[in-house]
Short mmCIF file of C-alpha atoms in Angstrom, two decimals:
data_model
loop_
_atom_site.label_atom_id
_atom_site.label_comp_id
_atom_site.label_asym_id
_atom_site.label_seq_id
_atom_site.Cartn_x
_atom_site.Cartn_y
_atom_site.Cartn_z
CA UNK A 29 56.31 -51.71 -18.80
CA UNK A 30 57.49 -51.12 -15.45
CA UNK A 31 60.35 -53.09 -14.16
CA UNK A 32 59.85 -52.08 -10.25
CA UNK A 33 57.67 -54.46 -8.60
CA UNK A 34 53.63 -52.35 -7.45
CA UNK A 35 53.12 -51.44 -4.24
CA UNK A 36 50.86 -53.58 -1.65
CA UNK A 37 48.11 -51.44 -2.05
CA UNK A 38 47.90 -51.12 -5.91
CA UNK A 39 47.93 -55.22 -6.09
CA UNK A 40 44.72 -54.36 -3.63
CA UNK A 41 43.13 -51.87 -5.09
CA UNK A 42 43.03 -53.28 -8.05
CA UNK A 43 41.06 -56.22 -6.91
CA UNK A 44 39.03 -54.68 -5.18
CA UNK A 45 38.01 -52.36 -8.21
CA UNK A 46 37.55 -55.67 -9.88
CA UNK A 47 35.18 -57.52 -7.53
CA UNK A 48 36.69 -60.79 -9.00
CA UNK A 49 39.69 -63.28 -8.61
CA UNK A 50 42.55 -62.57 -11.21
CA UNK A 51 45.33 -63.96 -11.87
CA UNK A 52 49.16 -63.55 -11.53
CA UNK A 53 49.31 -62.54 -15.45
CA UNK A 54 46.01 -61.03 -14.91
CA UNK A 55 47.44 -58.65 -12.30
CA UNK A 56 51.19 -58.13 -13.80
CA UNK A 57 49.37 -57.02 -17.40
CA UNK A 58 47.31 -54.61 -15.39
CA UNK A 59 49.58 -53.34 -13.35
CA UNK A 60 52.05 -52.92 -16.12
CA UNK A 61 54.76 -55.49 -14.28
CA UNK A 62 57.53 -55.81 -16.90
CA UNK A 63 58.21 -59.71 -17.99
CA UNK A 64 61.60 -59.66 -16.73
CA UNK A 65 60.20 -58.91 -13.28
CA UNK A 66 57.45 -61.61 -13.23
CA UNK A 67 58.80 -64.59 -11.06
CA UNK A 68 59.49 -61.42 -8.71
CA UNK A 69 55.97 -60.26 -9.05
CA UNK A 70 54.85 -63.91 -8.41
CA UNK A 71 56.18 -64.30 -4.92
CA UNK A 72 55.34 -60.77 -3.89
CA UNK A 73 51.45 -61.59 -4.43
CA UNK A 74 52.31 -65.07 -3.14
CA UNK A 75 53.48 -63.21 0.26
CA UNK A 76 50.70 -60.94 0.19
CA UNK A 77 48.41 -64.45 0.42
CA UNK A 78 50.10 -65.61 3.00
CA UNK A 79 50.05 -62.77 5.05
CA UNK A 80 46.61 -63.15 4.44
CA UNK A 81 45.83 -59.63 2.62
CA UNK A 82 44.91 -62.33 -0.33
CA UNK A 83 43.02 -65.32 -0.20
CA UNK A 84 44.11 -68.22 -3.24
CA UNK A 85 40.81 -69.40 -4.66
CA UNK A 86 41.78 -71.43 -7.61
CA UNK A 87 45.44 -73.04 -7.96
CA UNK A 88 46.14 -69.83 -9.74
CA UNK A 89 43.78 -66.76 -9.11
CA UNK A 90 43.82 -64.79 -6.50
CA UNK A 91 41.40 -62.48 -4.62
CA UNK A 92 41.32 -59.89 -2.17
CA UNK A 93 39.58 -60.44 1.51
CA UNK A 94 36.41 -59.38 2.76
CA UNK A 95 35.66 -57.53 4.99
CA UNK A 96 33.60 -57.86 7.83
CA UNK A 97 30.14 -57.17 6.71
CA UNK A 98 29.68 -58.65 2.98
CA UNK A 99 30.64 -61.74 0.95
CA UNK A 100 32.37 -61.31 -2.56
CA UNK A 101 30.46 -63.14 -5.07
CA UNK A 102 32.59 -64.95 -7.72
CA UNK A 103 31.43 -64.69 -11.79
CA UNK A 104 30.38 -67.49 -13.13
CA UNK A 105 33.45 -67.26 -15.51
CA UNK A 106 37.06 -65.93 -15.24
CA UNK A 107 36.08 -63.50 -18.56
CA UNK A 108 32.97 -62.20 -16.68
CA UNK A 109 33.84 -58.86 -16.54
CA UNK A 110 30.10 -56.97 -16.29
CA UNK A 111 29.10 -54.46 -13.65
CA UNK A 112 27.33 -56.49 -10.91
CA UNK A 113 24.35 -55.22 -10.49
CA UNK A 114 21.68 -55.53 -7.09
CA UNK A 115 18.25 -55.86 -6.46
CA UNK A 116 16.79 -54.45 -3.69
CA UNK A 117 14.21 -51.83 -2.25
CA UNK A 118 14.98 -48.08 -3.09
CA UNK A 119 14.71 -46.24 0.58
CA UNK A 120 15.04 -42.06 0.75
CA UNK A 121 15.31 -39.77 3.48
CA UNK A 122 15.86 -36.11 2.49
CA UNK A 123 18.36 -36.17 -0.23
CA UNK A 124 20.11 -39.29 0.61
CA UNK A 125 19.11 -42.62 -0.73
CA UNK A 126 20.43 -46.35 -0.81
CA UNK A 127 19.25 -49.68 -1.45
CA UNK A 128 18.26 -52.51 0.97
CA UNK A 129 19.82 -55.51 -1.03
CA UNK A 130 17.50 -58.38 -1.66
CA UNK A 131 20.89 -60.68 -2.13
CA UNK A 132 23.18 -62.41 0.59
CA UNK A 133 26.40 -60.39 -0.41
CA UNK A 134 25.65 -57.61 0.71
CA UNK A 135 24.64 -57.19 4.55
CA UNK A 136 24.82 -53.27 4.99
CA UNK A 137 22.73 -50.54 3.14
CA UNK A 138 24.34 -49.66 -0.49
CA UNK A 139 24.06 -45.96 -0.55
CA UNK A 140 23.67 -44.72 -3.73
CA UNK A 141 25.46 -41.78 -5.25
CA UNK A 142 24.63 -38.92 -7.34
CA UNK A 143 21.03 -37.11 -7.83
CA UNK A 144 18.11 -39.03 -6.30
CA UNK A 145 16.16 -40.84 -8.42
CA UNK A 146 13.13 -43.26 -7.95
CA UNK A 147 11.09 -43.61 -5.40
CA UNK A 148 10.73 -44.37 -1.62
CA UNK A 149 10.02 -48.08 -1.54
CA UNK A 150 10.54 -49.44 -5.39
CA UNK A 151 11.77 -52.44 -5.62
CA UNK A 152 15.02 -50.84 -7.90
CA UNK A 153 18.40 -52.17 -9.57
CA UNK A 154 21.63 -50.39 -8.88
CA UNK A 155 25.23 -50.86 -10.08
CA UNK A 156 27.89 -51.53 -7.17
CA UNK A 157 30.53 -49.55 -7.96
CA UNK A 158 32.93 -49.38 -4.45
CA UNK A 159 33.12 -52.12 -2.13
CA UNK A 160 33.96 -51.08 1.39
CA UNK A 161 37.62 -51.23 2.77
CA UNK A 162 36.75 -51.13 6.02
CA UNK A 163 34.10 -53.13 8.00
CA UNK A 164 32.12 -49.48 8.92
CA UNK A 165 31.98 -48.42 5.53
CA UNK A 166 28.73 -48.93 3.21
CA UNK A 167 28.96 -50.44 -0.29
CA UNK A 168 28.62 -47.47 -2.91
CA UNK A 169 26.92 -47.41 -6.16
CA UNK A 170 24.63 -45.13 -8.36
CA UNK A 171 20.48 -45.96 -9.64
CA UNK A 172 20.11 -47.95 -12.55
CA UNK A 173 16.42 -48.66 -12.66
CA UNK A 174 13.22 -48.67 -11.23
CA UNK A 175 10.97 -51.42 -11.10
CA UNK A 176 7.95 -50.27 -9.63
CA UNK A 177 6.76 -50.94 -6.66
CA UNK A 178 8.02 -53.25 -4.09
CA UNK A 179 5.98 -56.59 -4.26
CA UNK A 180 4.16 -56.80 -7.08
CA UNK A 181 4.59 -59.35 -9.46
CA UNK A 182 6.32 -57.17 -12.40
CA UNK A 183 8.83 -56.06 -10.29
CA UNK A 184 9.69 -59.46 -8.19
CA UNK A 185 9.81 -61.41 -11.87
CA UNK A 186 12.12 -58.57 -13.27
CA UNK A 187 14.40 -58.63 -10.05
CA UNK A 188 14.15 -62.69 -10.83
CA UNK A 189 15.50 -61.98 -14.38
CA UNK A 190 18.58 -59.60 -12.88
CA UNK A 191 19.49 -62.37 -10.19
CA UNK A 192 19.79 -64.81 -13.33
CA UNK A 193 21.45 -62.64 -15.73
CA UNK A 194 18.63 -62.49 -18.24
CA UNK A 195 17.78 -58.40 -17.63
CA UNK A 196 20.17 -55.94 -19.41
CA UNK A 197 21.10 -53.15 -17.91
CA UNK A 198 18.25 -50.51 -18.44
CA UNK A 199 18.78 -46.77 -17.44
CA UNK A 200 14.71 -45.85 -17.89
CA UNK A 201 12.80 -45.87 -14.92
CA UNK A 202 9.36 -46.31 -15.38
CA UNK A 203 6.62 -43.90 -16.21
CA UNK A 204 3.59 -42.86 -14.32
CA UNK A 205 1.05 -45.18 -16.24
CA UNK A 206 2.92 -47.78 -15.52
CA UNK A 207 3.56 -46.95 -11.98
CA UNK A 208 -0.06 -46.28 -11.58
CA UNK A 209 -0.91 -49.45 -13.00
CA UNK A 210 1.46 -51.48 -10.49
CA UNK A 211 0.61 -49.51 -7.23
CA UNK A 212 -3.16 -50.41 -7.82
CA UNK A 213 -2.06 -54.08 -8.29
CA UNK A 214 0.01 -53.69 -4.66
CA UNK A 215 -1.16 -54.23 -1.17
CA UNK A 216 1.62 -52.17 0.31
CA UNK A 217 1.86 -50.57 3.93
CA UNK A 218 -0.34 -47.42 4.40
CA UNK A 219 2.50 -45.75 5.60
CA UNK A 220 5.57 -46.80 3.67
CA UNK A 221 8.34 -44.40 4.96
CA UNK A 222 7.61 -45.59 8.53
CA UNK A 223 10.24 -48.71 7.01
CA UNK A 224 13.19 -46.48 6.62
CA UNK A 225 15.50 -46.38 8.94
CA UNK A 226 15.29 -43.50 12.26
CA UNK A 227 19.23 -42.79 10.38
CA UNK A 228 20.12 -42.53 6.85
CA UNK A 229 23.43 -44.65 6.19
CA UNK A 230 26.13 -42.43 5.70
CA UNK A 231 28.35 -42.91 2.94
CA UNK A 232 31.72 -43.54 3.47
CA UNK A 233 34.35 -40.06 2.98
CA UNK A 234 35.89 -40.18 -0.54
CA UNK A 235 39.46 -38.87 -0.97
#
């Protein structure tokens, strides 16, 4: 246990890691905050609210601002600690790829990292794994799954199933059958990549 009180930007980093309201206890047994130096660590992330680096969202818990760009979704309990995943349509230009969200939160591209996978125009899941800190910045996250593609039934019914919780987490992406199968089923545009954008979103410098 460490009886020095974090720094600012540990209290937000670690929220933001989180992508979910925590609090005071929550933070101090993460952080490591010794119990002798709790009441101090109380009105340090009290300040930090007030200042308005924090935002108070229950009469205890405590979350970090957005910023300009996307909305932070709350879980649907305090102990809902899964990765959040996103629906969307899978778009690829050269080797970069990212994911035009389907959901409110998100209002910029999520570019997705690691080797490509999928493709152009699936409707796809991915797992957000970096917010952005800045309003420029894109979300970040890597491929989890593809659905086949975009608008057809299978694939708006399983995104349905994600958006309510009821789809595990599935790292297969499915076969060629099966993509056959959908694509005959779809009335999609003859010329699909014309959709992407004239710029792939770049993602944001890592240190």
């Amino acid at each position: 246990m460490n009886a020095m009180l974090p720094r600012r930007d540990d209290v937000l980093g670690l929220l933001r890691r989180r992508g979910r309201s925590l609090t005071v206890r929550e933070l101090a047994a993460q952080l490591e905050v010794a119990p002798s130096a709790l009441a101090g660590f109380a009105r340090f992330v009290d300040s930090l609210a007030q200042e308005g680096a924090l935002r108070l969202v229950d009469p205890d818990r405590y979350t970090v601002e957005a910023p300009a760009g996307w909305v932070r979704r709350e879980p649907s309990s305090p102990d809902d600690d899964a990765p959040r995943l996103v629906g969307g349509t899978l778009r690829r230009r050269g080797a970069s790829s990212w994911l035009e969200a389907d959901d409110d939160d998100l209002t910029r591209p999520l570019v997705l990292r690691g080797e490509g996978q999928g493709t152009h125009g699936d409707a796809a899941v991915a797992r957000l794994e970096r917010y952005p800190e800045f309003p420029d910045e894109n979300p970040e996250g890597r491929f989890v799954a593809s659905l086949g593609p975009a608008g057809t039934r299978a694939a708006e019914e399983a995104k349905i199933l994600r958006r309510e919780g009821l789809d595990p987490v599935t790292e297969v992406v499915l076969d060629e059958p099966t993509r056959a199968s959908a694509a005959g089923a779809a009335t999609a545009p003859a010329n699909e990549a014309a959709a992407a954008p004239a710029t792939a979103p770049t993602a944001p410098a890592t240190a």
